[in-house]
Coordinates of C-alpha atoms in Angstrom, one line a residue:
M33 CA -3.8 -42.9 17.0
T34 CA -4.4 -41.7 20.5
K35 CA -1.6 -39.2 20.3
V36 CA -2.8 -38.0 16.9
L37 CA -6.3 -37.6 18.2
L38 CA -5.1 -35.7 21.3
A39 CA -3.0 -33.4 19.1
L40 CA -6.0 -32.7 16.8
I41 CA -8.2 -31.9 19.8
A42 CA -5.5 -29.6 21.2
A43 CA -5.3 -27.8 17.8
L44 CA -9.0 -27.4 17.7
L45 CA -9.1 -26.0 21.2
L46 CA -6.3 -23.5 20.3
C47 CA -8.1 -22.5 17.2
A48 CA -11.3 -21.9 19.2
A49 CA -9.4 -19.9 21.7
A50 CA -7.9 -17.8 19.0
Q51 CA -11.3 -17.2 17.5
A52 CA -12.7 -16.3 20.9
A53 CA -9.9 -13.8 21.5
S54 CA -10.3 -12.3 18.0
L55 CA -11.7 -8.8 18.1
E56 CA -14.1 -7.9 15.3
C57 CA -16.0 -4.7 14.4
I58 CA -18.9 -5.2 12.0
V59 CA -19.8 -2.4 9.6
P60 CA -23.5 -2.8 8.8
S61 CA -23.1 -1.2 5.3
K62 CA -20.7 -1.4 2.4
P63 CA -17.2 0.0 2.7
G64 CA -16.4 3.7 2.5
G65 CA -19.2 5.3 4.5
A66 CA -19.5 6.7 8.0
M67 CA -20.2 3.3 9.6
D68 CA -16.9 2.1 8.1
L69 CA -15.3 5.2 9.6
T70 CA -16.8 4.4 13.0
C71 CA -15.2 1.0 13.1
K72 CA -11.9 2.4 11.9
L73 CA -11.9 5.0 14.6
A74 CA -12.7 2.4 17.3
Q75 CA -9.8 0.3 15.8
K76 CA -7.4 3.2 16.1
G77 CA -8.6 4.1 19.6
L78 CA -8.1 0.6 20.9
Q79 CA -4.7 0.3 19.2
G80 CA -3.7 3.3 21.4
L81 CA -4.2 1.1 24.4
R82 CA -1.6 -1.4 23.3
G83 CA 1.3 -1.6 25.8
T84 CA -0.9 -0.4 28.7
P85 CA -1.5 -2.6 31.7
K86 CA -4.8 -3.9 30.4
P87 CA -4.7 -3.9 26.6
P88 CA -7.5 -5.3 24.4
P89 CA -7.3 -9.0 23.6
S90 CA -6.1 -8.6 20.0
D91 CA -5.9 -6.2 17.1
M92 CA -9.3 -5.5 15.8
H93 CA -10.3 -6.6 12.3
I94 CA -13.2 -5.0 10.4
S95 CA -15.8 -6.9 8.5
Y96 CA -18.8 -5.8 6.4
L97 CA -22.4 -7.0 6.7
P98 CA -24.6 -4.7 4.6
G99 CA -28.3 -5.1 4.1
G100 CA -31.5 -3.5 5.2
I101 CA -29.6 -0.3 6.3
G102 CA -28.3 -2.2 9.4
A103 CA -31.1 -4.7 9.8
V104 CA -29.1 -7.7 8.6
A105 CA -26.2 -7.0 11.0
W106 CA -28.7 -6.4 13.9
H107 CA -30.6 -9.7 13.3
S108 CA -27.4 -11.6 12.7
L109 CA -26.0 -10.7 16.1
V110 CA -29.3 -10.9 18.0
S111 CA -30.4 -14.2 16.6
Q112 CA -27.2 -16.1 15.9
R113 CA -24.3 -14.4 17.7
R114 CA -25.8 -13.3 20.9
A115 CA -23.0 -14.0 23.3
E116 CA -19.8 -13.2 21.3
P117 CA -17.6 -11.4 23.8
N118 CA -15.3 -9.6 21.3
T119 CA -17.7 -8.6 18.5
L120 CA -18.8 -5.0 18.2
V121 CA -21.2 -3.4 15.7
A122 CA -21.1 0.2 14.5
F123 CA -24.3 2.3 14.8
S124 CA -25.4 5.8 14.2
G125 CA -28.3 8.1 14.9
G126 CA -29.7 6.7 11.6
S127 CA -29.7 3.2 13.2
L128 CA -31.8 4.5 16.1
L129 CA -34.2 6.2 13.7
N130 CA -34.7 2.9 11.8
L131 CA -35.1 1.1 15.1
A132 CA -37.8 3.6 16.1
Q133 CA -39.6 3.2 12.8
G134 CA -39.8 -0.6 13.1
K135 CA -37.3 -1.2 10.2
F136 CA -35.6 -3.8 12.4
G137 CA -38.9 -5.6 12.9
K138 CA -40.1 -5.8 16.5
A139 CA -36.7 -5.0 17.9
K140 CA -36.3 -2.7 20.9
S141 CA -33.3 -0.7 22.0
S142 CA -33.0 -3.0 25.1
D143 CA -32.4 -6.0 22.8
V144 CA -28.6 -5.4 22.6
R145 CA -25.9 -4.0 24.8
W146 CA -24.8 -0.5 24.0
V147 CA -21.0 -0.1 24.6
A148 CA -19.8 3.4 23.6
A149 CA -20.6 6.5 21.7
L150 CA -17.3 7.7 20.1
G151 CA -18.3 11.1 18.7
A152 CA -21.0 13.2 17.0
D153 CA -21.5 14.0 13.3
Y154 CA -23.7 16.3 11.4
G155 CA -25.8 16.0 8.2
M156 CA -24.7 17.7 5.0
I157 CA -25.7 18.1 1.4
A158 CA -23.2 17.6 -1.4
V159 CA -22.9 17.7 -5.2
R160 CA -20.1 17.0 -7.6
A161 CA -17.4 19.7 -8.0
D162 CA -18.5 20.4 -11.6
S163 CA -22.2 20.6 -10.6
P164 CA -24.1 23.7 -11.8
Y165 CA -25.4 24.1 -8.2
K166 CA -23.0 26.4 -6.3
T167 CA -25.2 27.0 -3.2
L168 CA -27.9 25.2 -1.2
G169 CA -30.4 27.9 -2.4
E170 CA -29.6 27.1 -6.1
L171 CA -30.2 23.4 -5.5
V172 CA -33.5 24.0 -3.7
A173 CA -34.7 26.3 -6.4
A174 CA -33.9 23.6 -9.0
L175 CA -35.7 21.0 -7.0
K176 CA -38.7 23.4 -6.7
D177 CA -38.8 24.1 -10.4
H178 CA -37.8 20.7 -11.9
P179 CA -37.7 18.0 -9.2
E180 CA -37.8 15.3 -11.9
K181 CA -34.4 16.3 -13.2
V182 CA -32.4 15.8 -10.0
L183 CA -31.7 12.4 -8.5
I184 CA -30.8 12.5 -4.8
G185 CA -28.7 9.6 -3.4
V186 CA -29.5 8.6 0.2
S187 CA -28.5 5.8 2.4
G188 CA -31.8 4.0 3.0
T189 CA -35.3 4.5 1.7
I190 CA -38.2 6.8 2.6
G191 CA -38.0 7.7 6.3
S192 CA -34.2 7.1 6.6
Q193 CA -32.3 10.0 8.2
D194 CA -30.7 11.0 4.9
W195 CA -34.2 11.1 3.4
L196 CA -35.5 13.2 6.3
K197 CA -32.6 15.7 6.1
M198 CA -33.4 16.5 2.5
A199 CA -37.1 16.4 3.1
M200 CA -36.7 19.0 5.9
V201 CA -34.5 21.2 3.8
V202 CA -36.8 21.4 0.9
K203 CA -39.9 21.7 3.1
T204 CA -38.7 25.0 4.4
A205 CA -38.8 26.3 0.8
G206 CA -42.4 25.1 0.3
V207 CA -41.4 22.0 -1.7
D208 CA -43.3 18.7 -1.0
P209 CA -40.7 16.0 -0.4
K210 CA -43.0 13.5 -2.1
V211 CA -42.2 15.1 -5.5
L212 CA -38.4 14.5 -5.1
R213 CA -36.6 11.6 -6.8
F214 CA -34.6 9.7 -4.3
V215 CA -32.3 6.7 -5.0
A216 CA -31.9 4.3 -2.1
L217 CA -28.3 3.2 -1.7
E218 CA -26.5 1.0 0.9
G219 CA -24.3 3.4 2.9
G220 CA -22.6 6.7 2.3
G221 CA -19.7 5.3 0.4
E222 CA -22.0 3.9 -2.2
A223 CA -23.9 7.2 -2.4
F224 CA -20.7 9.2 -3.1
T225 CA -19.6 6.6 -5.7
A226 CA -23.0 6.9 -7.4
M227 CA -22.7 10.7 -7.4
H228 CA -19.2 10.7 -8.9
A229 CA -20.4 8.3 -11.6
N230 CA -23.2 10.8 -12.2
Y231 CA -25.8 8.2 -11.4
V232 CA -27.2 10.7 -8.9
Q233 CA -26.6 14.4 -8.8
V234 CA -26.9 15.1 -5.1
V235 CA -25.9 13.2 -1.9
S236 CA -27.8 13.8 1.4
G237 CA -25.3 12.3 3.9
D238 CA -23.0 13.1 6.8
A239 CA -20.1 15.5 7.4
S240 CA -17.7 12.8 8.3
E241 CA -18.3 11.1 5.0
A242 CA -17.9 14.3 3.2
T243 CA -14.4 14.9 4.7
L244 CA -13.3 11.7 3.0
Y245 CA -14.2 13.1 -0.4
A246 CA -14.1 16.9 -0.2
A247 CA -10.3 17.0 0.2
G248 CA -9.9 15.2 -3.2
G249 CA -11.4 18.2 -5.1
N250 CA -14.1 16.2 -6.8
T251 CA -16.9 17.1 -4.3
R252 CA -18.6 20.3 -3.4
V253 CA -20.4 20.4 -0.1
L254 CA -23.2 22.9 -0.3
A255 CA -24.2 23.0 3.4
I256 CA -23.6 21.6 6.8
L257 CA -26.6 20.9 9.0
A258 CA -25.0 22.1 12.2
E259 CA -25.5 25.1 14.5
H260 CA -22.1 26.5 13.5
R261 CA -19.4 25.9 10.8
L262 CA -17.2 22.9 11.4
P263 CA -13.4 23.0 11.7
G264 CA -11.1 21.1 9.5
V265 CA -11.6 20.2 5.8
L266 CA -15.1 21.6 5.8
A267 CA -14.3 24.9 7.6
N268 CA -15.3 27.0 4.6
V269 CA -18.7 25.3 4.1
P270 CA -21.6 27.4 5.3
T271 CA -24.3 26.0 7.4
A272 CA -27.9 25.7 6.1
R273 CA -28.9 28.3 8.6
E274 CA -26.5 30.8 7.1
Q275 CA -28.2 30.2 3.8
G276 CA -31.7 30.9 5.2
I277 CA -32.7 27.3 5.8
D278 CA -33.1 26.5 9.5
V279 CA -32.3 22.8 9.6
V280 CA -29.9 21.2 12.1
W281 CA -29.2 17.4 12.2
P282 CA -26.7 16.0 14.7
I283 CA -25.7 12.3 14.5
I284 CA -24.3 10.1 17.3
R285 CA -21.8 7.4 16.3
G286 CA -20.7 4.4 18.4
V287 CA -20.7 0.6 18.9
W288 CA -22.9 -2.1 20.5
M289 CA -22.6 -5.8 21.1
G290 CA -24.8 -8.9 21.5
P291 CA -27.5 -9.2 24.2
Q292 CA -26.1 -12.3 26.0
V293 CA -22.5 -11.1 26.3
S294 CA -21.6 -11.6 30.0
D295 CA -21.6 -8.7 32.3
A296 CA -17.8 -9.2 32.9
D297 CA -17.0 -9.0 29.1
Y298 CA -19.4 -6.1 28.6
Q299 CA -17.9 -4.1 31.4
H300 CA -14.4 -4.9 30.1
W301 CA -15.3 -3.2 26.8
V302 CA -17.0 -0.3 28.5
S303 CA -13.9 0.2 30.6
N304 CA -11.7 0.0 27.5
F305 CA -13.7 2.6 25.7
D306 CA -13.7 4.8 28.8
R307 CA -9.9 4.8 28.6
V308 CA -10.1 5.5 24.8
L309 CA -12.4 8.5 25.2
A310 CA -10.1 9.9 28.0
S311 CA -7.1 9.9 25.7
P312 CA -5.8 13.2 24.2
Q313 CA -4.6 11.1 21.2
F314 CA -8.1 9.8 20.6
A315 CA -9.4 13.4 20.6
Q316 CA -7.0 14.1 17.7
M317 CA -8.1 10.9 15.9
R318 CA -11.7 11.8 16.3
A319 CA -11.2 15.3 14.9
A320 CA -9.2 13.9 11.9
S321 CA -12.2 11.6 11.2
G322 CA -14.5 14.6 11.0
L323 CA -16.3 13.8 14.3
F324 CA -16.9 16.0 17.3
P325 CA -16.8 15.4 21.0
F326 CA -19.6 13.2 22.3
G327 CA -18.7 10.4 24.7
L328 CA -21.0 8.1 26.6
T329 CA -20.5 4.5 27.6
G330 CA -22.4 1.7 29.4
D331 CA -25.6 2.5 31.2
A332 CA -25.4 6.2 30.4
L333 CA -25.3 5.4 26.7
A334 CA -28.2 2.9 27.0
A335 CA -30.3 5.5 28.7
Y336 CA -29.5 8.1 26.0
V337 CA -30.3 5.5 23.2
K338 CA -33.7 4.7 24.8
K339 CA -34.6 8.3 25.0
A340 CA -33.4 9.0 21.4
V341 CA -35.4 6.0 20.0
D342 CA -38.5 7.2 21.8
D343 CA -38.1 10.8 20.5
Y344 CA -37.5 9.5 16.9
G345 CA -40.6 7.3 17.2
R346 CA -42.7 10.3 18.1
R347 CA -41.4 12.3 15.2
A348 CA -41.8 9.4 12.8
A349 CA -45.4 8.8 13.9
E350 CA -46.2 12.5 13.2
L351 CA -44.9 12.0 9.7
G352 CA -46.8 8.7 9.3
L353 CA -43.5 6.7 8.9
V354 CA -43.9 4.2 11.7
R355 CA -44.6 0.6 10.6

């Protein structure tokens, strides 16, 4: 009996060790959107370190924890999984906007450990390939004349970054965003699925998401909310500025981890992502994912996030969106 008990204990210890070494990236939305893309990019980047002197502990697996546009994942890590050394969570500029507006409760940017920013993204406006709207101007005109006839799919509710993008676009044409019909969805993947099913007619989302669908021929991207046209799949898509609508919306994408992760484990992951970001192969992966160069890690990223949350908070307060 003693031998059996010892064997059982040994097996449990091995299982616990295996779980501790397991590397997870949590997508705080449903599959198919830009958060999903962020974890997959981190996964590919870390795989590129295999065979090097200090490889990651294991291959990363990706899990999905949607709900509250990131709030469920945030509270899960902060309240129940605070010290997991190998668990990362994807975030975006939209996460920081929600944090600034109080959509994560009383949470502050300092409540978690910011690991790495992997790249930058930009907002975009898309319709189905068979949509009657061929340009951003035609869509805005339709929203001005008959806003009740056009459903706009966004990730999140009033005040989310997708809502704000479209609100800013129509406001330049003298349209009150309050008359628009928005449909709140959980992530960009769900928004594009809803559009292709004709549940909504427009998606206000991100360029990286659009690259996943535009190449298939069933999506028409009307405008990119960037300073200049983007390379790659969306190279022929004009910016909103080119179409007379001066709206630019950049988006940061990266990963964070729990607040009680040890300094040694945290610095280990900061170091890993420093190596990832320095890799020429990762630059190619990032471009293939529709993202653009923007790399910060550790303390530098934490400082950037704090400033961004403060800036978003001021903007949201001006619009009466802060809880």
